[in-house]
mmCIF file of C-alpha atoms and ligand atoms in Angstrom:
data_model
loop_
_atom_site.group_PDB
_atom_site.id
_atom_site.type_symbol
_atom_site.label_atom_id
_atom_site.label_comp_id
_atom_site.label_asym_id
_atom_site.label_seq_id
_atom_site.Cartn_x
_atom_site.Cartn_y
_atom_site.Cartn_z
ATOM 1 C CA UNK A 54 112.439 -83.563 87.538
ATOM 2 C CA UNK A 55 110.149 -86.369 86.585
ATOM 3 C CA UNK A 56 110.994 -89.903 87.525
ATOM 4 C CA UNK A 57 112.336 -92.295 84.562
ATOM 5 C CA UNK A 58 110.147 -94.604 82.851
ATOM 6 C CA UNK A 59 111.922 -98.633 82.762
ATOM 7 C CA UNK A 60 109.386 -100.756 80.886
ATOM 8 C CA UNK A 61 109.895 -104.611 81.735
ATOM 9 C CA UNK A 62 108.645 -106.937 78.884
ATOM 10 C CA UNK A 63 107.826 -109.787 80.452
ATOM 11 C CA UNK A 64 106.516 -110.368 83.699
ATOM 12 C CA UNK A 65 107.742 -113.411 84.711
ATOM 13 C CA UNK A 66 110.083 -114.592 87.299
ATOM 14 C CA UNK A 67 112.663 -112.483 86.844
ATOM 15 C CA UNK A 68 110.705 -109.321 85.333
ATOM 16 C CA UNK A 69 108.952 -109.786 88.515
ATOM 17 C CA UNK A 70 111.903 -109.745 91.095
ATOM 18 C CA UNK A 71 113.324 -107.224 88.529
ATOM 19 C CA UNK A 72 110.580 -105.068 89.890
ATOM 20 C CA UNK A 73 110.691 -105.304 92.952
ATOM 21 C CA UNK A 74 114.662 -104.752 92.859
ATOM 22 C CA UNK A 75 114.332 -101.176 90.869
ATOM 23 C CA UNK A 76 110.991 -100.671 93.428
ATOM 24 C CA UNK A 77 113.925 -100.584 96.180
ATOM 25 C CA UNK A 78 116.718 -98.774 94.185
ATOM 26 C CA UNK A 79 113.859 -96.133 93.243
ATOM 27 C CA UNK A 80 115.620 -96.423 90.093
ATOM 28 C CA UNK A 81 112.108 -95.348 88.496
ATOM 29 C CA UNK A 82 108.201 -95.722 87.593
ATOM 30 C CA UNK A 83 107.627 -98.911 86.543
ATOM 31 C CA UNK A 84 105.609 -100.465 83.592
ATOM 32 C CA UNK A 85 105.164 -104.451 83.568
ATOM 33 C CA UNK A 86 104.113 -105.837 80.464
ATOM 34 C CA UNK A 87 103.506 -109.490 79.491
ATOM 35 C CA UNK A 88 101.196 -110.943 77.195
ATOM 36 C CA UNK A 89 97.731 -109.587 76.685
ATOM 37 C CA UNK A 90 96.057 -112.454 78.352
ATOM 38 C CA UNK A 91 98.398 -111.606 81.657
ATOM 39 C CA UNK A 92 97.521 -108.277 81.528
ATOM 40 C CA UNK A 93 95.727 -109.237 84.858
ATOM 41 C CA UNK A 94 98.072 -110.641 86.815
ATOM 42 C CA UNK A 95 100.560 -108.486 85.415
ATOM 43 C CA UNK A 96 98.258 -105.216 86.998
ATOM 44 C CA UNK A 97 98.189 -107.476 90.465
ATOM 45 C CA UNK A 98 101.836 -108.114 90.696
ATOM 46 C CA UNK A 99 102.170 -104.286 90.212
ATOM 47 C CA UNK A 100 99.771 -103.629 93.043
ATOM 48 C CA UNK A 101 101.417 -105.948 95.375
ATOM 49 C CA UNK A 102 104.329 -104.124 95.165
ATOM 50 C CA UNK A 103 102.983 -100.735 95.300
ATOM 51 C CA UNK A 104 101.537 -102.336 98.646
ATOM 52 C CA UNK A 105 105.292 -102.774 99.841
ATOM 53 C CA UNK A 106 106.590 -99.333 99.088
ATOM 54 C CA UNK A 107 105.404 -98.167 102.604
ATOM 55 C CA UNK A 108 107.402 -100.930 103.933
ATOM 56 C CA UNK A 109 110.990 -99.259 103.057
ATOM 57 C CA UNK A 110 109.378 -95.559 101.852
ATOM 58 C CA UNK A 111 110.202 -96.143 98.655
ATOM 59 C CA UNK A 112 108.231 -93.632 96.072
ATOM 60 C CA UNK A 113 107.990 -94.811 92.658
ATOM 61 C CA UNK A 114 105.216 -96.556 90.816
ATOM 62 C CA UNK A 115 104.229 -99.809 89.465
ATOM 63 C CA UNK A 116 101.580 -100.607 86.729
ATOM 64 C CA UNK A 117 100.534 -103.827 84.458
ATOM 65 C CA UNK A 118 99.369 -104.218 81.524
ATOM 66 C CA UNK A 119 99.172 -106.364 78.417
ATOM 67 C CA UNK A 120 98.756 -103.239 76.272
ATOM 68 C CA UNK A 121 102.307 -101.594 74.377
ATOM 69 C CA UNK A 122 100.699 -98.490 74.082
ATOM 70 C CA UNK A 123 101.683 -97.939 77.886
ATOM 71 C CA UNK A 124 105.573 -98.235 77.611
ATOM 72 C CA UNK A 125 104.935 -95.465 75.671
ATOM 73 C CA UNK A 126 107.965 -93.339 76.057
ATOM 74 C CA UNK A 127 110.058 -95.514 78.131
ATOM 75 C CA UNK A 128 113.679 -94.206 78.842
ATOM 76 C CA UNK A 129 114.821 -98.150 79.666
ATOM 77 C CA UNK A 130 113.477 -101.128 78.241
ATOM 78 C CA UNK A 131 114.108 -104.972 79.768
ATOM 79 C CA UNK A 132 113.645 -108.107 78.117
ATOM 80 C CA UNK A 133 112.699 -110.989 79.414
ATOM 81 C CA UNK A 134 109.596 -112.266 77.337
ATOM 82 C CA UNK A 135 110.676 -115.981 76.418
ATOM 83 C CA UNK A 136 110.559 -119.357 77.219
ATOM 84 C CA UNK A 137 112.559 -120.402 80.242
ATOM 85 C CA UNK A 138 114.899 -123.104 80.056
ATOM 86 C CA UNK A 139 113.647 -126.776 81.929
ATOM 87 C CA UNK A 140 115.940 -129.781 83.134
ATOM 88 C CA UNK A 141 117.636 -131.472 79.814
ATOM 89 C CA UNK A 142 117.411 -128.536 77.380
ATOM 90 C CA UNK A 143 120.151 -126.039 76.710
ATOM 91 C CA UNK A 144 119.594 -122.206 75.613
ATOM 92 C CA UNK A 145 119.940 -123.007 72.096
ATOM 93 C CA UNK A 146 116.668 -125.652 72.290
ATOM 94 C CA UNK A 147 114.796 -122.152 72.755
ATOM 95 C CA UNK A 148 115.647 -120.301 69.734
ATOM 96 C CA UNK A 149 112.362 -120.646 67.317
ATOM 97 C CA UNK A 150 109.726 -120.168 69.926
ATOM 98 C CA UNK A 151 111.996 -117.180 71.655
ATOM 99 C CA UNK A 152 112.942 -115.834 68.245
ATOM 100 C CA UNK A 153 108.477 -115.291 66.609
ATOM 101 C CA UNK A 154 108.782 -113.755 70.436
ATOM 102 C CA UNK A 155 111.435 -110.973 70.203
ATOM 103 C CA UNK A 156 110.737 -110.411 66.932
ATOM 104 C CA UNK A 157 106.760 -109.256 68.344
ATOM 105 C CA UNK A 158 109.052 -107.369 71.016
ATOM 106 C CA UNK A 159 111.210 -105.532 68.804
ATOM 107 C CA UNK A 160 108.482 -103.964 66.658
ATOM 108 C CA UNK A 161 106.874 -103.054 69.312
ATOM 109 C CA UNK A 162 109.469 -101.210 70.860
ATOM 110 C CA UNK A 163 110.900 -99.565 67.539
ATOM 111 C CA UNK A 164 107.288 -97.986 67.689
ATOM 112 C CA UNK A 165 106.104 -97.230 71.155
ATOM 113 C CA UNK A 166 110.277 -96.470 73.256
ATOM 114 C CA UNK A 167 112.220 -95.965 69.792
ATOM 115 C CA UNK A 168 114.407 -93.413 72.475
ATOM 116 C CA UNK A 169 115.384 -96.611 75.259
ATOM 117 C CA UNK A 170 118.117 -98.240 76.167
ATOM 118 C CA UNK A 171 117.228 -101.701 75.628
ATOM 119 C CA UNK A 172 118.667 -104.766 77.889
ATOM 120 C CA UNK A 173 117.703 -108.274 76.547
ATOM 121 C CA UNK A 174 117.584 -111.732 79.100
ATOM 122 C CA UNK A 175 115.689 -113.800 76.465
ATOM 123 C CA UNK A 176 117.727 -116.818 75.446
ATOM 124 C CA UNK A 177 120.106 -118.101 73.207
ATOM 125 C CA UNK A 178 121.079 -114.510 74.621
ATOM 126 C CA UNK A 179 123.702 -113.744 72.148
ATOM 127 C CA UNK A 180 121.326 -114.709 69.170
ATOM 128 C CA UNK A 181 118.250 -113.330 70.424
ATOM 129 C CA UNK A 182 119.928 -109.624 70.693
ATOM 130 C CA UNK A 183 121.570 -110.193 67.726
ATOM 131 C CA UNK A 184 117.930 -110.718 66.047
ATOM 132 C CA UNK A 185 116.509 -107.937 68.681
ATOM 133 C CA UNK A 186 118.938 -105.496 66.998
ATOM 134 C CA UNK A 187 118.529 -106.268 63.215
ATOM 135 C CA UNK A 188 114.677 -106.560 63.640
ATOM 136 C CA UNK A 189 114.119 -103.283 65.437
ATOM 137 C CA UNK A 190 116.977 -100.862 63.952
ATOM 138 C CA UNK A 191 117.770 -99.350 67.278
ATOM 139 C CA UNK A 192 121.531 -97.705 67.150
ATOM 140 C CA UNK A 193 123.927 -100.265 68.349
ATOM 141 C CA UNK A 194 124.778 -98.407 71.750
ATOM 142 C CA UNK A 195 121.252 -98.789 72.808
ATOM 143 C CA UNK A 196 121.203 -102.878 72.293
ATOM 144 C CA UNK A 197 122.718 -104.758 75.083
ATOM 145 C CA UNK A 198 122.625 -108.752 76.398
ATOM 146 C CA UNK A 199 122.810 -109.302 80.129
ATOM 147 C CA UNK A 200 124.883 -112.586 80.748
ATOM 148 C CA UNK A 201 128.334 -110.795 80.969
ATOM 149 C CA UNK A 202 126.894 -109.414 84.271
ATOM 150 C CA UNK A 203 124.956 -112.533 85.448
ATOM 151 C CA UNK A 204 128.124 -114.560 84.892
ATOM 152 C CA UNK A 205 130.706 -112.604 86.006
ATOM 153 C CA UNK A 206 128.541 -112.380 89.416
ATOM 154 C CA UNK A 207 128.799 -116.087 89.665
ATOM 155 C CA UNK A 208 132.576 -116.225 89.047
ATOM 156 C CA UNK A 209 132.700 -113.358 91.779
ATOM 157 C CA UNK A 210 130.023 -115.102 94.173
ATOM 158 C CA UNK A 211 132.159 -119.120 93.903
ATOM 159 C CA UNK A 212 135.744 -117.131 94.287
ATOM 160 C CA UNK A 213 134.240 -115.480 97.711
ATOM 161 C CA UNK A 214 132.777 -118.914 98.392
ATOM 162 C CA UNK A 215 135.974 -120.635 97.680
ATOM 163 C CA UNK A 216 138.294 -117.972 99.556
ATOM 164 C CA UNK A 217 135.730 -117.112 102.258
ATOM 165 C CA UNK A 218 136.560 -113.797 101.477
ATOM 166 C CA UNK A 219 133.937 -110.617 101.007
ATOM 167 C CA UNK A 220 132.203 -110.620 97.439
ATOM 168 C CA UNK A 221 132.674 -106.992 97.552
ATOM 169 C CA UNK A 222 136.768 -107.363 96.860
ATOM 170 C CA UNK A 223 136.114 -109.708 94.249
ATOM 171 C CA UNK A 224 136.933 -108.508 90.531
ATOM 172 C CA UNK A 225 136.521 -110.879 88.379
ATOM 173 C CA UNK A 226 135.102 -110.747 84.289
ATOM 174 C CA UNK A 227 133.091 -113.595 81.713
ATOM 175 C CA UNK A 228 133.486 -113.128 78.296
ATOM 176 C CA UNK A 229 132.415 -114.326 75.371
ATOM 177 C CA UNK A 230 128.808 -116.066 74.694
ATOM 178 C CA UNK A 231 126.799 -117.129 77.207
ATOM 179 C CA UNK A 232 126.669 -120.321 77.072
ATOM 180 C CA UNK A 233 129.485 -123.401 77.610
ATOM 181 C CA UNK A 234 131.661 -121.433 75.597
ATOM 182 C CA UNK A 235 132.001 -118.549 78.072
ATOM 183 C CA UNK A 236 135.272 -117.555 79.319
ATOM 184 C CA UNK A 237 135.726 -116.936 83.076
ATOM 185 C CA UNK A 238 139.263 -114.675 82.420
ATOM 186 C CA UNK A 239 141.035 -116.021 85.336
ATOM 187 C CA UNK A 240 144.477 -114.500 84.361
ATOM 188 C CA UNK A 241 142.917 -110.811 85.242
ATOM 189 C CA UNK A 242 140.418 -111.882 88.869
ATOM 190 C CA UNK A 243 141.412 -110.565 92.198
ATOM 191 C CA UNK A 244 140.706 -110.236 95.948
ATOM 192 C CA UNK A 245 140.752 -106.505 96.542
ATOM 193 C CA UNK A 246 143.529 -106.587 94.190
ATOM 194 C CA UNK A 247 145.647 -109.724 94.965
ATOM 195 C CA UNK A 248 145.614 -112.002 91.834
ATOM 196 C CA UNK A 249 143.476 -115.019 92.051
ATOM 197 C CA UNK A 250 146.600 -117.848 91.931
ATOM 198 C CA UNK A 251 148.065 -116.262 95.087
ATOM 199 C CA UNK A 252 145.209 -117.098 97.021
ATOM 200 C CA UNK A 253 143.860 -120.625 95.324
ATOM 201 C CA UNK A 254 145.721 -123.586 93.580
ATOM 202 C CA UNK A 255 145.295 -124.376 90.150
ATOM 203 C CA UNK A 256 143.228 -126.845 90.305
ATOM 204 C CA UNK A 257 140.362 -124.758 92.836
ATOM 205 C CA UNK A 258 140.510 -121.942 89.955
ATOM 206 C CA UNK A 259 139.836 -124.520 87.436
ATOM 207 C CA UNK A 260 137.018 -126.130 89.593
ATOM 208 C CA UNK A 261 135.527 -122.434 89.691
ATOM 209 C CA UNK A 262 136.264 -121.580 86.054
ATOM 210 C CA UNK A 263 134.254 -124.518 85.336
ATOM 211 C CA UNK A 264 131.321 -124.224 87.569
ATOM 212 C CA UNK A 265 131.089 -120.784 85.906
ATOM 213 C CA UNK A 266 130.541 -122.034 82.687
ATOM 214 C CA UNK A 267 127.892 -124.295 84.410
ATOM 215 C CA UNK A 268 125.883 -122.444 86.779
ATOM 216 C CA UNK A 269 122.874 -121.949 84.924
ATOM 217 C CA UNK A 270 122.513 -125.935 84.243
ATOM 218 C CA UNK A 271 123.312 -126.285 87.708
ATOM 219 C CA UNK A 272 120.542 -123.725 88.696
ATOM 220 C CA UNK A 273 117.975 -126.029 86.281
ATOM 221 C CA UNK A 274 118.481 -128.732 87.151
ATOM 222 C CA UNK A 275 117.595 -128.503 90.673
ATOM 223 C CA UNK A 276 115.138 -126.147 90.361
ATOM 224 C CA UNK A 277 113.466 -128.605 88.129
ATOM 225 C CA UNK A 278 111.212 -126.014 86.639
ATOM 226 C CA UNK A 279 112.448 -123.277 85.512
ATOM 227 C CA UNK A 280 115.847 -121.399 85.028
ATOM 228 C CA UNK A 281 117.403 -118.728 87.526
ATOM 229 C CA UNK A 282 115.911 -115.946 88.282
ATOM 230 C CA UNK A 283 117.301 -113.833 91.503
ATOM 231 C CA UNK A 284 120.692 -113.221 90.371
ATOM 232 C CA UNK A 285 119.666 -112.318 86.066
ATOM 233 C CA UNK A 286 116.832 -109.792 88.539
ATOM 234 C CA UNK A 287 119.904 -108.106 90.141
ATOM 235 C CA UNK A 288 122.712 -108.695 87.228
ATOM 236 C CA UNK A 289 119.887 -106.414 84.837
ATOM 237 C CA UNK A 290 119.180 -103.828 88.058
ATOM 238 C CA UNK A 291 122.992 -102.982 87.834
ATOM 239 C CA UNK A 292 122.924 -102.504 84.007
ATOM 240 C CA UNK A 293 119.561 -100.218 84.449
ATOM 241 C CA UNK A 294 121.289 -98.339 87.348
ATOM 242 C CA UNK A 295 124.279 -97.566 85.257
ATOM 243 C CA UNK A 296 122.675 -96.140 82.523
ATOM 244 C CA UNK A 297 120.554 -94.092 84.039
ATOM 245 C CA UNK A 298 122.746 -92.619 86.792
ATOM 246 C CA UNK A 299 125.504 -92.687 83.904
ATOM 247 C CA UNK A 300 128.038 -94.461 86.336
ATOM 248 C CA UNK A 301 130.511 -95.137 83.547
ATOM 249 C CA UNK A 302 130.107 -98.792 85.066
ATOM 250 C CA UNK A 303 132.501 -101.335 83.145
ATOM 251 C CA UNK A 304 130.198 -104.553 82.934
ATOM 252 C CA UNK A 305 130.703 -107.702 80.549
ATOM 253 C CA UNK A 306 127.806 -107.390 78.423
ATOM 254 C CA UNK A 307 126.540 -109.022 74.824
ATOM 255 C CA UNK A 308 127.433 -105.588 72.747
ATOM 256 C CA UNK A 309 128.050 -105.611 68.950
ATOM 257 C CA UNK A 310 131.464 -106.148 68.210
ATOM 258 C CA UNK A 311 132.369 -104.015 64.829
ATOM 259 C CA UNK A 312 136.697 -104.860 64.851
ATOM 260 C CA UNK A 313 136.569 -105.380 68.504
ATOM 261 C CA UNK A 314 138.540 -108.496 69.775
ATOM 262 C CA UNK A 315 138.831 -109.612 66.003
ATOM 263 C CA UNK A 316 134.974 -110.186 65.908
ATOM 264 C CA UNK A 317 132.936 -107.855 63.137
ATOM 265 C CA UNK A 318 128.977 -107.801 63.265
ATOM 266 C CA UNK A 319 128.379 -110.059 65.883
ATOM 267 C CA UNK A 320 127.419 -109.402 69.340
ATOM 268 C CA UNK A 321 129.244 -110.998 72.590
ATOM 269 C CA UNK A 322 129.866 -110.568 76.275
ATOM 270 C CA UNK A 323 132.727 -108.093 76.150
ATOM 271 C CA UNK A 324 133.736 -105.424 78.425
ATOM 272 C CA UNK A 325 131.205 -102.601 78.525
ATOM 273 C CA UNK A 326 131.418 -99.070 79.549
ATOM 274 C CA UNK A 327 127.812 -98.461 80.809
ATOM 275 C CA UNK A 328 126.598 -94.798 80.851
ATOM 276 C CA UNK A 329 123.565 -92.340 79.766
ATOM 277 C CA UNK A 330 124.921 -93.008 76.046
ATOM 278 C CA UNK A 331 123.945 -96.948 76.079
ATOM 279 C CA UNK A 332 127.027 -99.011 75.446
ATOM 280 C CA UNK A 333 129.642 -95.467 75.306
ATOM 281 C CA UNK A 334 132.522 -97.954 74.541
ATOM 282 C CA UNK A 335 133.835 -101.506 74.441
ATOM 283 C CA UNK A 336 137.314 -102.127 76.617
ATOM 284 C CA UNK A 337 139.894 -103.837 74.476
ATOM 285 C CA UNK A 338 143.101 -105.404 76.018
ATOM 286 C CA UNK A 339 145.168 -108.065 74.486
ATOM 287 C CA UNK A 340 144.482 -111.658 75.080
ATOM 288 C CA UNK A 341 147.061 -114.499 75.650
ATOM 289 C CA UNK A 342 147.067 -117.142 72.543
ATOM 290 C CA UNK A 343 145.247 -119.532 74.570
ATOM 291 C CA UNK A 344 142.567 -116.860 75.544
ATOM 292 C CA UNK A 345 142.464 -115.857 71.834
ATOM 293 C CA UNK A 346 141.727 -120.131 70.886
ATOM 294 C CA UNK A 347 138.751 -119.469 73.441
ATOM 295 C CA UNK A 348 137.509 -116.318 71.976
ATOM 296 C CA UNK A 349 137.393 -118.110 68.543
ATOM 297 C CA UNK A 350 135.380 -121.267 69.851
ATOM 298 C CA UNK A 351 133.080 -119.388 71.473
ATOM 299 C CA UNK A 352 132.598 -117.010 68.280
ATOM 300 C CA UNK A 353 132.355 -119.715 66.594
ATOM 301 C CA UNK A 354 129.193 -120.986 68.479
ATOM 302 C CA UNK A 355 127.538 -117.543 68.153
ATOM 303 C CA UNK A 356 127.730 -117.579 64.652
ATOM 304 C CA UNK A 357 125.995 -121.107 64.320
ATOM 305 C CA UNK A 358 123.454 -120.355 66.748
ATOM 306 C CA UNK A 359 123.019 -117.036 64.754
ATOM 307 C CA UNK A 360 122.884 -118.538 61.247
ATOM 308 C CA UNK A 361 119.681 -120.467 62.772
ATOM 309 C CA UNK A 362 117.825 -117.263 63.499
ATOM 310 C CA UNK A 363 118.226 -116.662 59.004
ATOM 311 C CA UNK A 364 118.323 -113.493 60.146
HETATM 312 N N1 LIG B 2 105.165 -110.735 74.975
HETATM 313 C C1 LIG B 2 105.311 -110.438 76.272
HETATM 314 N N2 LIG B 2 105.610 -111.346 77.206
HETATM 315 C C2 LIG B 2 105.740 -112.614 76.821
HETATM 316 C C3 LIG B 2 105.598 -113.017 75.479
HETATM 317 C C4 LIG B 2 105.290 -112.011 74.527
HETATM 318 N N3 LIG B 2 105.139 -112.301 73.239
HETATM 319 N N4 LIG B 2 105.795 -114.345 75.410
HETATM 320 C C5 LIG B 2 106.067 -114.776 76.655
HETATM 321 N N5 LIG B 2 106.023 -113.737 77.512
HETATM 322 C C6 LIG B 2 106.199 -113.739 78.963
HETATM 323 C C7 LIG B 2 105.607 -114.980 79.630
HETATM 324 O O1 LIG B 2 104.193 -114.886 79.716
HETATM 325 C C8 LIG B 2 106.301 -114.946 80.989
HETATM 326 O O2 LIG B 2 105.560 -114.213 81.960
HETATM 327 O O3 LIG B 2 107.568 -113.802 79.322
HETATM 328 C C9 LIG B 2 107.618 -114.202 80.687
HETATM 329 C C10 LIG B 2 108.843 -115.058 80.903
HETATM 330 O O4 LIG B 2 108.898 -115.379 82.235
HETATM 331 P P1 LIG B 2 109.348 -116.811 82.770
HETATM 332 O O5 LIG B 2 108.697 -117.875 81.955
HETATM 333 O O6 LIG B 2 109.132 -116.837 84.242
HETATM 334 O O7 LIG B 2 110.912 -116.833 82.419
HETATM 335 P P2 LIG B 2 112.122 -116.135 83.211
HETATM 336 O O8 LIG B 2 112.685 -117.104 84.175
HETATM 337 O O9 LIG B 2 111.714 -114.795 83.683
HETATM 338 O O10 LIG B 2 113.203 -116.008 82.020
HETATM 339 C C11 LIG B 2 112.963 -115.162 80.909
HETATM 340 O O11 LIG B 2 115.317 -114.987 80.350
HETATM 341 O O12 LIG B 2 117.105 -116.119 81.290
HETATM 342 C C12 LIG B 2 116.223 -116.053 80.215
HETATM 343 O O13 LIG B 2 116.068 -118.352 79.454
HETATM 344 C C13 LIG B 2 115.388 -117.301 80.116
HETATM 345 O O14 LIG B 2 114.492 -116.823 77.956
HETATM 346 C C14 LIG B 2 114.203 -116.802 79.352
HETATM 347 C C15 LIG B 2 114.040 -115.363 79.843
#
């Protein structure tokens, strides 16, 4: 059997620890792609890496390039071409330059992977795969947003920090947009299975609920230059590694919502069941009225930032 092909468009920071993550995993070859004038660097950031595999034995490859031709056939495709956020700006400041930028992306990809499974970064996330999807035609099930993943990891990571307990036992899920609408469901989180208000007051699981909603900002602003990068690397790993070992994973992912939690034709960070068919399915379960008031203010964002795109 031939390895799998995972193109990463963009090779910045976190297309580059992206690689070296799936370079570990030996989730598959690996093509890095950024603009033409990075083809360069792109090809030595590939080599360094192909200089570590001896390191930890790992056998796949890595190649750069500024060229589309060479994602040619590419079973899984992951965005990250896009301006960054910096200190001061929030993920909506990005949309014109990111938007000229996935829509370059998209046509690309509807002619050279038309067959991948495509995972977006690029922010205003929700927007930017909602123009990814309309601009390239791919089937819905093949479209997906990490943030559901990347958030709900940050949720998981401040409960283990708050509780001291492992990360491993914590289940915990963000939906809705990514952005300070998000909704850190802390009526469903548990510690290997013990609900959340058993183990932390009110007011902790507040504290967490909102540092959640503002870890990225957080992450910005003292960085200073740049957004994260480490944990969107590792939250977009998982999402490649369920689809192509078709673990059935359930991850919070931007999917498009057709009826699903009242919402029709938009896409948001809902529960995702991640397997070789894409997005197979979107959990539903019923939400509390005060859940439901958060699911329509953060829909309500998505469509504004949406509208913007004219798409
Ligand atoms: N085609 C290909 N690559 C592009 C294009 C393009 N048209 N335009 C920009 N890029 C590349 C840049 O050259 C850069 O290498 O995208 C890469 C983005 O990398 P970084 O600037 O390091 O940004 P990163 O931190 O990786 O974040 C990428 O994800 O979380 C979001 O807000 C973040 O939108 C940003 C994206």
């Amino acid at each position: 059997m031939s390895r799998k092909k995972i193109a990463l468009i963009g090779g910045g920071q976190i297309g580059s620890i992206l690689a070296l993550l799936i370079t570990q995993k030996e989730l598959g070859d690996v093509v890095i792609l950024d603009r033409p004038d990075f083809s360069d660097p792109m090809k030595g950031k590939a080599l360094d890496i192909m200089a570590l595999r001896p390191h930890g034995g790992y056998d796949v490859n890595l190649s750069g390039t500024g060229d589309y031709a060479d994602i040619e056939g590419a079973d899984v495709v992951v965005v990250t071409a896009g301006l960054p956020r910096k200190p001061g700006m929030t993920r909506d400041d990005l949309l014109e330059i990111n938007l000229g930028i996935i829509r370059d992306v998209a046509e690309n990809i509807q002619q050279y992977a038309p067959d991948a499974f495509v995972i977006l970064t690029t922010n205003p996330l929700d927007a930017m795969v909602y123009a990814f999807y309309k601009i390239s035609g791919l089937p819905k099930e093949r479209v997906a947003g990490m943030a559901g993943a990347l958030d709900s990891g940050r949720f998981r990571a401040f409960v283990s920090m708050e509780t001291g307990l492992s990360s491993e036992d914590v289940s915990a899920i963000v939906l809705g947009g990514h952005g300070p609408t998000m909704i850190p469901l802390v009526r469903t989180a548990t510690v290997g299975g013990v609900p959340l208000d058993a183990l932390l007051s009110k007011e902790k699981i507040d504290a967490i609920a909102d540092r959640t909603r503002e870890a990225g900002t957080e992450v910005v602003k003292l960085l200073g230059n740049g957004s994260a990068y480490n944990s969107p690397a590792a939250s977009c790993c998982e999402m490649v590694e369920a689809y192509l070992k078709d673990k059935k994973r359930v991850i919070s992912s931007a999917a498009l919502c057709e009826g699903e939690y009242g919402i029709d034709g938009y896409f948001m960070g809902v529960p995702c069941v991640i397997g070789s068919g894409g997005v197979e399915k979107i959990l539903e379960f019923e939400m509390t009225a005060e859940e439901q008031a958060m699911l329509d203010k953060t829909l309500k964002a998505i469509i504004d930032t949406v509208k913007e795109t004219g798409l």
